[in-house]
Coordinates of C-alpha atoms and ligand atoms in Angstrom, one line a residue:
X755 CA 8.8 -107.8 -77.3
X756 CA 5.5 -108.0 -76.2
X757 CA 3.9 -108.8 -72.5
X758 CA 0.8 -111.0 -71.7
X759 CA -0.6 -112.2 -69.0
X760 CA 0.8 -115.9 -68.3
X761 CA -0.6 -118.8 -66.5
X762 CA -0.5 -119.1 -62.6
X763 CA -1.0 -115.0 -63.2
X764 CA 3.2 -114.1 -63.8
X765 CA 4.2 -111.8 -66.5
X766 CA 4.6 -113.9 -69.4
X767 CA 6.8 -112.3 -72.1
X768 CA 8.3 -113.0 -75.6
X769 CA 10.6 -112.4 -77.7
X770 CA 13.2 -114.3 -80.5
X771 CA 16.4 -115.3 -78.3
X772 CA 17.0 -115.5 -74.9
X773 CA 20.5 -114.9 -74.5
X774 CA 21.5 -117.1 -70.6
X775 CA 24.5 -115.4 -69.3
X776 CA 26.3 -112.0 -70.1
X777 CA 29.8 -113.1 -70.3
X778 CA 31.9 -112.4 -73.5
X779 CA 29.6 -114.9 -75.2
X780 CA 26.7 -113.7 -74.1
X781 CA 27.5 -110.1 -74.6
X782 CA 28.8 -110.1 -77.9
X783 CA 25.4 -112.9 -79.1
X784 CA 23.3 -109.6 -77.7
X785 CA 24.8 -106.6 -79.5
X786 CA 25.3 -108.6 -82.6
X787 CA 21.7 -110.0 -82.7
X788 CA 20.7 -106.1 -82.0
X789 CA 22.4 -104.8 -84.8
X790 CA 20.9 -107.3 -87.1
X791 CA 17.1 -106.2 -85.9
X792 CA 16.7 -109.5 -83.9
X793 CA 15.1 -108.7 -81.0
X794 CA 16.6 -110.3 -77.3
X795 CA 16.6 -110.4 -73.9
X796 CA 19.5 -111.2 -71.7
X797 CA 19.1 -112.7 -68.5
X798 CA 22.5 -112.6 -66.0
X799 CA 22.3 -113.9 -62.4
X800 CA 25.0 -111.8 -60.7
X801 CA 24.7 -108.2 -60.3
X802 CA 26.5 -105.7 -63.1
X803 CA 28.8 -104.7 -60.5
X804 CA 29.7 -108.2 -60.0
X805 CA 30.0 -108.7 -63.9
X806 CA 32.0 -105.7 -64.6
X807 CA 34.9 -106.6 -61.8
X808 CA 35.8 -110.3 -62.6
X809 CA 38.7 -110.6 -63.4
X810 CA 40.1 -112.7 -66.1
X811 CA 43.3 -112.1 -68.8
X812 CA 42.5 -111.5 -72.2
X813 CA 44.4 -111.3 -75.9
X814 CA 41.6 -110.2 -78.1
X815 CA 42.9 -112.4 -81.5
X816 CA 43.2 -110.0 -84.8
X817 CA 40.5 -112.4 -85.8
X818 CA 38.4 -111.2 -83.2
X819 CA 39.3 -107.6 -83.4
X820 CA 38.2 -107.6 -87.3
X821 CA 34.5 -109.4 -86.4
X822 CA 34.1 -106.8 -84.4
X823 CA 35.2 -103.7 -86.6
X824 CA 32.8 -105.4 -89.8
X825 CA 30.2 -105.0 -87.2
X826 CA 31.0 -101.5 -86.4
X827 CA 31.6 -102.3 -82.9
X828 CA 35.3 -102.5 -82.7
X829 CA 35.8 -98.6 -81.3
X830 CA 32.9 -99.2 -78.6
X831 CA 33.8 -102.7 -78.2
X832 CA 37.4 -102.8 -77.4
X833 CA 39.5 -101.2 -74.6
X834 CA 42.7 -101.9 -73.2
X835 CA 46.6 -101.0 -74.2
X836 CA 47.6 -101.4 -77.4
X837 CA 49.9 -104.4 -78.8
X838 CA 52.8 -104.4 -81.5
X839 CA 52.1 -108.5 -81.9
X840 CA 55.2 -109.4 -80.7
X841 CA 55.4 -112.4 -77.9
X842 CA 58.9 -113.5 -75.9
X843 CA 59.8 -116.8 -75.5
X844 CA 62.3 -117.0 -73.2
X845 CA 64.4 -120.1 -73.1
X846 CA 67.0 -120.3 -69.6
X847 CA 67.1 -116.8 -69.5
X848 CA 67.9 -116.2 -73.3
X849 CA 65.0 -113.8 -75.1
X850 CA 63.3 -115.6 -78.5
X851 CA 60.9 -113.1 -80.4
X852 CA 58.1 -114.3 -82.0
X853 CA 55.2 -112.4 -84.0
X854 CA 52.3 -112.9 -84.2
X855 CA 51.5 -110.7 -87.1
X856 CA 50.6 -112.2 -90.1
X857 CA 51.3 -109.2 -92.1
X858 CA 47.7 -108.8 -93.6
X859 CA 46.5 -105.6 -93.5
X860 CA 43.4 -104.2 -91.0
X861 CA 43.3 -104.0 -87.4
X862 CA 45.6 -106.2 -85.2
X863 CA 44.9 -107.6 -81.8
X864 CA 44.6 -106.1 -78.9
X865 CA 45.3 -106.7 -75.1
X866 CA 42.1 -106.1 -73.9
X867 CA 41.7 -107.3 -70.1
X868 CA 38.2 -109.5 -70.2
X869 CA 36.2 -106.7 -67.5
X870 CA 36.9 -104.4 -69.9
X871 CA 36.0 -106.0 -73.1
X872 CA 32.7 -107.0 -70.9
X873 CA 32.3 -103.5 -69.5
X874 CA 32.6 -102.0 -72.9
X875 CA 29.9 -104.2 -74.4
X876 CA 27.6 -104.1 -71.6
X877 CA 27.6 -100.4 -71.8
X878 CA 27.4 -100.8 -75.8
X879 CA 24.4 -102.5 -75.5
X880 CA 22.3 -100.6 -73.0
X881 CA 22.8 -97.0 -74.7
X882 CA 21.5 -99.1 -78.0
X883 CA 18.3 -99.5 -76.0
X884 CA 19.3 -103.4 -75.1
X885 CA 17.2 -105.6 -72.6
X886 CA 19.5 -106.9 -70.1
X887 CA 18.2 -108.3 -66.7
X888 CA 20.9 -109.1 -64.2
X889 CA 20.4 -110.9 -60.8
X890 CA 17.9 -113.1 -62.5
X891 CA 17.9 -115.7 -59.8
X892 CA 17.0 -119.7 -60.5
X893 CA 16.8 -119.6 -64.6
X894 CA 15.2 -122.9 -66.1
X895 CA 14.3 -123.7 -69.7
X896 CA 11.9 -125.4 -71.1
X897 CA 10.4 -127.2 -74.3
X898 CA 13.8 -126.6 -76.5
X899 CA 12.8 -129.2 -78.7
X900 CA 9.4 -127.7 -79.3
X901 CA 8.7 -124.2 -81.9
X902 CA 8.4 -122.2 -78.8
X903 CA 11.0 -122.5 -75.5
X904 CA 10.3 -120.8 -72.4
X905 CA 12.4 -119.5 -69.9
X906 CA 11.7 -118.8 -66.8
X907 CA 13.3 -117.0 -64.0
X908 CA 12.8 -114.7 -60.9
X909 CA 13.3 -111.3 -60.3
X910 CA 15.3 -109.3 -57.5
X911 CA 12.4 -108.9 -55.6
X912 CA 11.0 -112.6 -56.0
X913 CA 8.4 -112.5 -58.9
X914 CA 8.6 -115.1 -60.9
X915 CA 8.3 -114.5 -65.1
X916 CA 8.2 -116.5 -68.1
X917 CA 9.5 -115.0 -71.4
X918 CA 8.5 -117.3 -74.8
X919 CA 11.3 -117.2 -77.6
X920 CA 12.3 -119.1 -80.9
X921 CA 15.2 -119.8 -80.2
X922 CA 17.7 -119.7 -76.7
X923 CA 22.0 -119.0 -76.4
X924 CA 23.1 -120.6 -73.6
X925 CA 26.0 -118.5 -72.8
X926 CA 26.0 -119.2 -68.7
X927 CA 30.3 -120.8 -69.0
X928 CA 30.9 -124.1 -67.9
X929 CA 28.5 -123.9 -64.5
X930 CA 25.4 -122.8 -65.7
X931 CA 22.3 -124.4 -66.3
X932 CA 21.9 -124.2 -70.5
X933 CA 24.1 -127.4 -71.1
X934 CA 22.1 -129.4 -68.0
X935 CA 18.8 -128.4 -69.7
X936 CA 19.6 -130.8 -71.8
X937 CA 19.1 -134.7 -71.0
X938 CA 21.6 -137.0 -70.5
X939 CA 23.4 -138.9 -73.3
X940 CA 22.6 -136.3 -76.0
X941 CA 26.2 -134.4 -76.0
X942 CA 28.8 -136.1 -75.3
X943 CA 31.9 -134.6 -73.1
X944 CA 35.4 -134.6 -74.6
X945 CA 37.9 -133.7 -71.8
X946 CA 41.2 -133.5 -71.1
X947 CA 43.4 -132.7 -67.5
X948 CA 47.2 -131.5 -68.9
X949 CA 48.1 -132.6 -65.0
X950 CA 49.5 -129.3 -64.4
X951 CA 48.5 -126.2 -62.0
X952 CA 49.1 -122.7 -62.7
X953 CA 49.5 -120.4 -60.1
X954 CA 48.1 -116.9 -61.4
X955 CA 49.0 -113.7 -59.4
X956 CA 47.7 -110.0 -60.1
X957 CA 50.4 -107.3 -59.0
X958 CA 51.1 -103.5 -58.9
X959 CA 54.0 -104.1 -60.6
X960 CA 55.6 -102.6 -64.1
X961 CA 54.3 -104.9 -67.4
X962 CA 57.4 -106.0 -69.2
X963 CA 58.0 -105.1 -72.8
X964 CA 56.3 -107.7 -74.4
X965 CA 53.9 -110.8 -73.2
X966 CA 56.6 -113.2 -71.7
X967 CA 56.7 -116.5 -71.7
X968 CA 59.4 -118.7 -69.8
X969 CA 60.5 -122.1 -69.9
X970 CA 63.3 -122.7 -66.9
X971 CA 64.4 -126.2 -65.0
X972 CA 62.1 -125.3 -62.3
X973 CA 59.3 -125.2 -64.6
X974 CA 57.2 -122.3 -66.7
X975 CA 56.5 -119.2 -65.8
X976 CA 54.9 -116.8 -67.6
X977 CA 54.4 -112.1 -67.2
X978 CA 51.7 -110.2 -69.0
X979 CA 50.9 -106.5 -69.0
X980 CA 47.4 -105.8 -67.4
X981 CA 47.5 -101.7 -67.4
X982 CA 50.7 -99.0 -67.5
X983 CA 51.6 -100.2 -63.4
X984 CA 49.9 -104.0 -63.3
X985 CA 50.9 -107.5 -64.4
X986 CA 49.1 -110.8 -64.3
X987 CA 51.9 -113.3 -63.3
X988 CA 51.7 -117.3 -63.9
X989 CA 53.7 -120.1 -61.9
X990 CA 53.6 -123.5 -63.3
X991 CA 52.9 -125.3 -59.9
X992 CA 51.8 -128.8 -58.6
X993 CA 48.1 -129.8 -59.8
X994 CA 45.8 -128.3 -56.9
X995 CA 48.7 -126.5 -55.0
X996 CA 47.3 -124.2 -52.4
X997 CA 47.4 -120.6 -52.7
X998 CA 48.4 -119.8 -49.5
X999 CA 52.0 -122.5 -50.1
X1000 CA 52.7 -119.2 -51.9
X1001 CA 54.0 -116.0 -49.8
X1002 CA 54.9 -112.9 -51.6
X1003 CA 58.9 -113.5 -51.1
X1004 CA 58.2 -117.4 -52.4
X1005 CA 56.5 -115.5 -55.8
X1006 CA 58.9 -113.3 -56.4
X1007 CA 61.9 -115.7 -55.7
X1008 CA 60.4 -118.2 -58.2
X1009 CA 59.9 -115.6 -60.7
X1010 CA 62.9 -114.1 -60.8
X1011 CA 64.5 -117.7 -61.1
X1012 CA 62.2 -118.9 -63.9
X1013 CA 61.9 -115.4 -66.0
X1014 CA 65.8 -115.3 -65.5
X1015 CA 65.8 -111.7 -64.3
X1016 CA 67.4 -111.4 -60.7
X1017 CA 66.5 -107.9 -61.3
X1018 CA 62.6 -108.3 -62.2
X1019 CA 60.9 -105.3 -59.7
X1020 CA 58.1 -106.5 -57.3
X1021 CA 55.2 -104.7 -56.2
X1022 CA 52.0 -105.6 -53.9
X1023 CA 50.3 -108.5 -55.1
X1024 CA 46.8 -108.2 -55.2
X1025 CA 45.2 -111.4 -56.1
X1026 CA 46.4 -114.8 -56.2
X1027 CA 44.9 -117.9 -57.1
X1028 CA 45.6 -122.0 -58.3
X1029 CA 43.9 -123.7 -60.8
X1030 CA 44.4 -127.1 -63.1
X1031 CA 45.1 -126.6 -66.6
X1032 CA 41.9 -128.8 -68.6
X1033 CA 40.4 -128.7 -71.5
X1034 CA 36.9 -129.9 -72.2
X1035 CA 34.8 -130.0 -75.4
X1036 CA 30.5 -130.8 -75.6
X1037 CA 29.6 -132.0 -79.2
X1038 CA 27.3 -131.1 -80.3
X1039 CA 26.8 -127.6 -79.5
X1040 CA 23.1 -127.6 -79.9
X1041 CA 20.1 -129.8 -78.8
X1042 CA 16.7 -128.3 -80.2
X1043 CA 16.5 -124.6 -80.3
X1044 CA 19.3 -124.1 -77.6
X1045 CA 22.7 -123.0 -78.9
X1046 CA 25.7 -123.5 -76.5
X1047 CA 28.3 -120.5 -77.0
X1048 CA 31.3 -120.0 -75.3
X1049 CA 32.2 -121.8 -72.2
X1050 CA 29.0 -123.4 -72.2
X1051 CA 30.2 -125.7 -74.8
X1052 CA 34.1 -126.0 -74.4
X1053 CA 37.2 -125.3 -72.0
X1054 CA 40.3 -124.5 -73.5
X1055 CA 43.8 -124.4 -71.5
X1056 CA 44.7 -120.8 -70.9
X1057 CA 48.2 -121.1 -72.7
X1058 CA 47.5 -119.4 -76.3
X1059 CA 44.8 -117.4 -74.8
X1060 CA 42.1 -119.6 -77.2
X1061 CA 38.9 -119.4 -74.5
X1062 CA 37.4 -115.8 -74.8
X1063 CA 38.3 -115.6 -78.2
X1064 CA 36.3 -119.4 -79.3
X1065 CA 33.4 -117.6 -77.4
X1066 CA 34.0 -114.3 -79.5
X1067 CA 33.7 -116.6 -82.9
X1068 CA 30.4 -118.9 -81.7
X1069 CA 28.8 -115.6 -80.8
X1070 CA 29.3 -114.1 -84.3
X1071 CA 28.3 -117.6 -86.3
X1072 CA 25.5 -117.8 -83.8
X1073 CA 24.0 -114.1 -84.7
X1074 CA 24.9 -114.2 -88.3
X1075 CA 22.7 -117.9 -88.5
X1076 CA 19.8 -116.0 -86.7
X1077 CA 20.2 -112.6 -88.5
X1078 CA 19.6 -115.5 -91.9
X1079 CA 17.1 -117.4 -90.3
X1080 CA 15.0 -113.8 -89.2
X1081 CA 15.0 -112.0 -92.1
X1082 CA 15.7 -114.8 -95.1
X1083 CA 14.0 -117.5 -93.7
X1084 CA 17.5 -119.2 -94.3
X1085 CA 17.6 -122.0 -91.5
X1086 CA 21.5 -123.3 -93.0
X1087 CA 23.4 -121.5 -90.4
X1088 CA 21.5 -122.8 -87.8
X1089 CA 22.0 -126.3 -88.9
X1090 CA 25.7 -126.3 -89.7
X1091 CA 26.4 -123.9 -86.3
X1092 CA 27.6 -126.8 -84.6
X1093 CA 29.8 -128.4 -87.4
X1094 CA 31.6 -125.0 -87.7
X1095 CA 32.4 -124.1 -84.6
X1096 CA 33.3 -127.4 -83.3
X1097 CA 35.9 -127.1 -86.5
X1098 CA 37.6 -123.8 -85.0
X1099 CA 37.0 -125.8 -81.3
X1100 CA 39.0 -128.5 -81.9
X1101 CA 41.7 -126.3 -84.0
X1102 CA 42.4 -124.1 -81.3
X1103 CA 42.3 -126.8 -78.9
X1104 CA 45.2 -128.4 -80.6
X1105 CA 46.8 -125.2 -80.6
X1106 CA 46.9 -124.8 -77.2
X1107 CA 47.8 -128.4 -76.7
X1108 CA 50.8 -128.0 -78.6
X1109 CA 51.6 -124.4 -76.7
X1110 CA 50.8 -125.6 -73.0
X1111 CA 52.9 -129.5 -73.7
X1112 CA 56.0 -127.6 -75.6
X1113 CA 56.7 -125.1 -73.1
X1114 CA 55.8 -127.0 -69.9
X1115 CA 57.9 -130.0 -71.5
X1116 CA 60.5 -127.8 -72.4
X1117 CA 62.1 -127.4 -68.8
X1118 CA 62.3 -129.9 -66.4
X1119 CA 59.0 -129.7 -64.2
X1120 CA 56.7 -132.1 -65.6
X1121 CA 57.1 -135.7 -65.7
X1122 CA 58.1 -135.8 -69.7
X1123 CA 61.0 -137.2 -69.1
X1124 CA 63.9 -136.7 -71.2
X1125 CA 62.9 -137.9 -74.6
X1126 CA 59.6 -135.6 -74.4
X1127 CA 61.8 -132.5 -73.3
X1128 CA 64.3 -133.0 -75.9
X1129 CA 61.3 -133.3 -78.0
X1130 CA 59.9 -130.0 -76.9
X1131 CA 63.1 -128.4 -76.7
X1132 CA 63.6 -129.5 -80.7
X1133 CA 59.8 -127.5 -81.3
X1134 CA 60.9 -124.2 -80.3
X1135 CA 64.3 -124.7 -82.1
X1136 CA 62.1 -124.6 -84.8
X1137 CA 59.6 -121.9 -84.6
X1138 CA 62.8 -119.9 -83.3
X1139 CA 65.0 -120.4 -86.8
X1140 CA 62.1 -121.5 -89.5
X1141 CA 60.6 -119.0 -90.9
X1142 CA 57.6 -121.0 -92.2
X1143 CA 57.2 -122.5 -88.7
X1144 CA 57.0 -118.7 -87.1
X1145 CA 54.3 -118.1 -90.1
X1146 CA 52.4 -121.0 -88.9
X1147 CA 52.5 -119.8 -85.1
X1148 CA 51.4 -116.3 -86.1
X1149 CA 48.6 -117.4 -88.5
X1150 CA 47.3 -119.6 -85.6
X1151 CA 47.9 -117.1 -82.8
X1152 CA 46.2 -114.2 -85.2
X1153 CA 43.2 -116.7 -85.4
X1154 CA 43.2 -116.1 -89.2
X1155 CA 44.1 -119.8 -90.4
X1156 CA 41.3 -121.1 -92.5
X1157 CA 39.8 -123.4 -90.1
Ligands
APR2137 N1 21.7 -118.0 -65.0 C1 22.1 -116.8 -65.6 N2 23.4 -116.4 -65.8 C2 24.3 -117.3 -65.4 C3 24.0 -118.6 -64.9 C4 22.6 -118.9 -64.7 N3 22.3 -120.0 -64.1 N4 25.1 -119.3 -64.7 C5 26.2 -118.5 -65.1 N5 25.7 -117.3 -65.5 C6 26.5 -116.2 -66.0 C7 27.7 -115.9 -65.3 O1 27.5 -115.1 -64.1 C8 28.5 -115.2 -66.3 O2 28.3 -113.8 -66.3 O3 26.9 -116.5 -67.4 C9 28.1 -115.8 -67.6 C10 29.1 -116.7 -68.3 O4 30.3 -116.0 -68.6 P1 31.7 -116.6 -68.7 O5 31.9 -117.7 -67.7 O6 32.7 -115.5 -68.8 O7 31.7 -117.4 -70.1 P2 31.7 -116.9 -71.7 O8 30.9 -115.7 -71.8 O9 31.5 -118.1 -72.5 O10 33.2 -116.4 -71.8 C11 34.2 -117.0 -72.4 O11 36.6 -117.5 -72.2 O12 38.5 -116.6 -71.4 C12 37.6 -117.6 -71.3 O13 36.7 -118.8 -69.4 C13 37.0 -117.5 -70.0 O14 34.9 -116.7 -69.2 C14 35.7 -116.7 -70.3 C15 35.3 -117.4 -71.5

């Protein structure tokens, strides 16, 4: 990277990607595009404490897990407790297993909690002698359509700095300011509201056996292990129910009920939260020399656990095109970045479609009616009893389908 001095006398920098955001997307873009000798600067506007404590579930896909071990990153990578691929479906109380091993050799997935996975590459990245600038405050980009983007931001301590680069990642999730760099009527916005709220809950409370999912007549509810004494609980609830409609003895009650286990052991519930299931898709994923990855450029319904891992895959596509275009002079993953990963987008959007209507249908919560439920109920007949249906589930839950 080298340092000038810019106009209106700020530091003026530069350097081949500015990577916006250091989220799983961002992250994973940096170490990748450090490994490959591409040189980067990542600018984050929240502090590293702040990074390194949000909260948010995570499956790491086998998919996922192997992009990471053929970059050699998988051991410094990947955290969490360790997964034998098998899922519950519970159905009125009555346990379904499903696996989602496709029985191909290598490493399987992993629940990794998304703090970790982001602690874990954060940490990766510095002691390989990475640039990373958090609490860069009001970041704005400029000439992406040009050969040479700026962006500019300012520091802790107010100074204001420009850094010049070929090409930027906008990897700032759904709020940040990559995708509204770009001018109106370019992308256009494919989204989707499912009309249904989760309520999520975060307890000191033993995991169960396996990642649970429930369908019940008062609706789904799902339990996930977070660490040896924490779960991450989720209440199928009415779109923008309020958190506080929830007391402790009204969570437990309702899990209990819909997880069919009068006997399931409480603990003291440390978060809680309410949020509408949508999904959301930009196309394309580019405009100029920006490349949207991760939530930047699509929501995905939590059910299938889809987002982080869709942010995992642009990031590799994204650092592999620039690792061709660097050191080949190969521009074709650049142009065809948007193509591809809109092709994984949209089949893990279905995915999850299919996931989040079948087992909210399933009971009796949602206004499907009865020809939908008996429709739903009919679906997991049949990834229960056919074994080419359960291969189909796994392939798509391991990520490794062809798409
Ligand atoms: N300037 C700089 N950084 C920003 C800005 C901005 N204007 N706006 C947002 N950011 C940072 C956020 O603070 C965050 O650290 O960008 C990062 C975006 O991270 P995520 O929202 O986690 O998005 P992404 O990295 O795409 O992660 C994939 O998958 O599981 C899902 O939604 C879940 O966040 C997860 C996502």
């Amino acid at each position: 990277m080298t340092v000038e001095a810019g106009e209106l006398g700020e530091p003026s920098e530069s350097t081949t990607v500015v990577v916006i955001g250091a989220g799983p997307a961002g992250l994973t873009v940096a170490n990748l595009l450090r490994r490959s000798g591409v040189d980067c600067v990542v600018l984050e506007r929240r502090s590293r404490e702040y990074v390194a404590q949000r909260q948010r579930a995570g499956i790491v896909e086998t998919r996922a897990v192997r992009m990471f071990d053929s970059w050699g990153l998988a051991d410094r990578a990947l955290g969490g407790i360790p997964y034998d691929g098998i899922l519950e479906i519970r159905v009125d109380g009555e346990t379904h297993l499903v696996t989602d091993s496709d029985g191909s050799e290598g490493p399987q997935a992993r629940l990794c909690p998304q703090q970790v996975l982001v602690q874990k590459l954060t940490a990766a990245y510095l002691d390989d002698g990475g640039d990373l600038r958090f609490e860069a405050a009001d970041v704005s980009l400029h000439d992406l359509t040009g050969d040479r983007p700026t962006a500019r931001y300012r520091t802790a301590d107010g100074t204001l700095r420009t850094i010049a680069c070929t090409f930027v990642a906008g990897c700032d999730g759904d709020h940040g300011v990559s995708r509204t760099a770009v001018p109106d009527g370019v992308l256009s916005a494919h989204a989707f509201d499912h009309g249904i709220g989760w309520l999520t809950v975060l307890a000191d409370a033993p995991p169960p056996a396996h990642p649970l999912l429930a369908v019940s007549p008062q609706g789904f509810a799902a339990h996930f292990p977070r660490g040896p004494h924490s779960s991450r609980y989720y209440l199928q609830c009415p779109p923008d129910d309020d958190p506080g409609a929830w007391p402790d003895p009204r969570v437990w009650d309702a899990l209990r009920t819909r997880l069919g286990d009068p006997a399931l052991a409480s603990g003291p519930i440390t978060d809680r939260e309410t949020f509408r299931l949508r999904s959301l898709v930009h196309d394309p994923m580019h405009y100029g020399r920006l490349f949207l990855v991760g939530d930047a450029a699509h929501i995905v319904s939590p059910m299938g656990g889809k987002g982080m891992n869709l942010a995992l895959y642009d990031a590799d596509v994204f650092a592999r095109a620039v690792r061709s275009f660097v050191h080949d002079n190969d521009d074709t993953g650049l142009r065809t970045y948007s193509q591809r990963c809109l092709r994984r987008v949209w089949n893990d959007q279905e995915f999850s479609h299919w996931l989040t209507r079948t087992l909210h249908d399933a009971g009796d919560a949602t206004d499907a009616g009865p020809f939908q439920r008996s429709l739903a109920r009919a679906r997991l007949d049949r990834l229960f009893t056919s074994p080419a249906a359960g291969g189909a589930f796994a392939e798509l839950m391991t990520g490794l389908d062809p798409a």
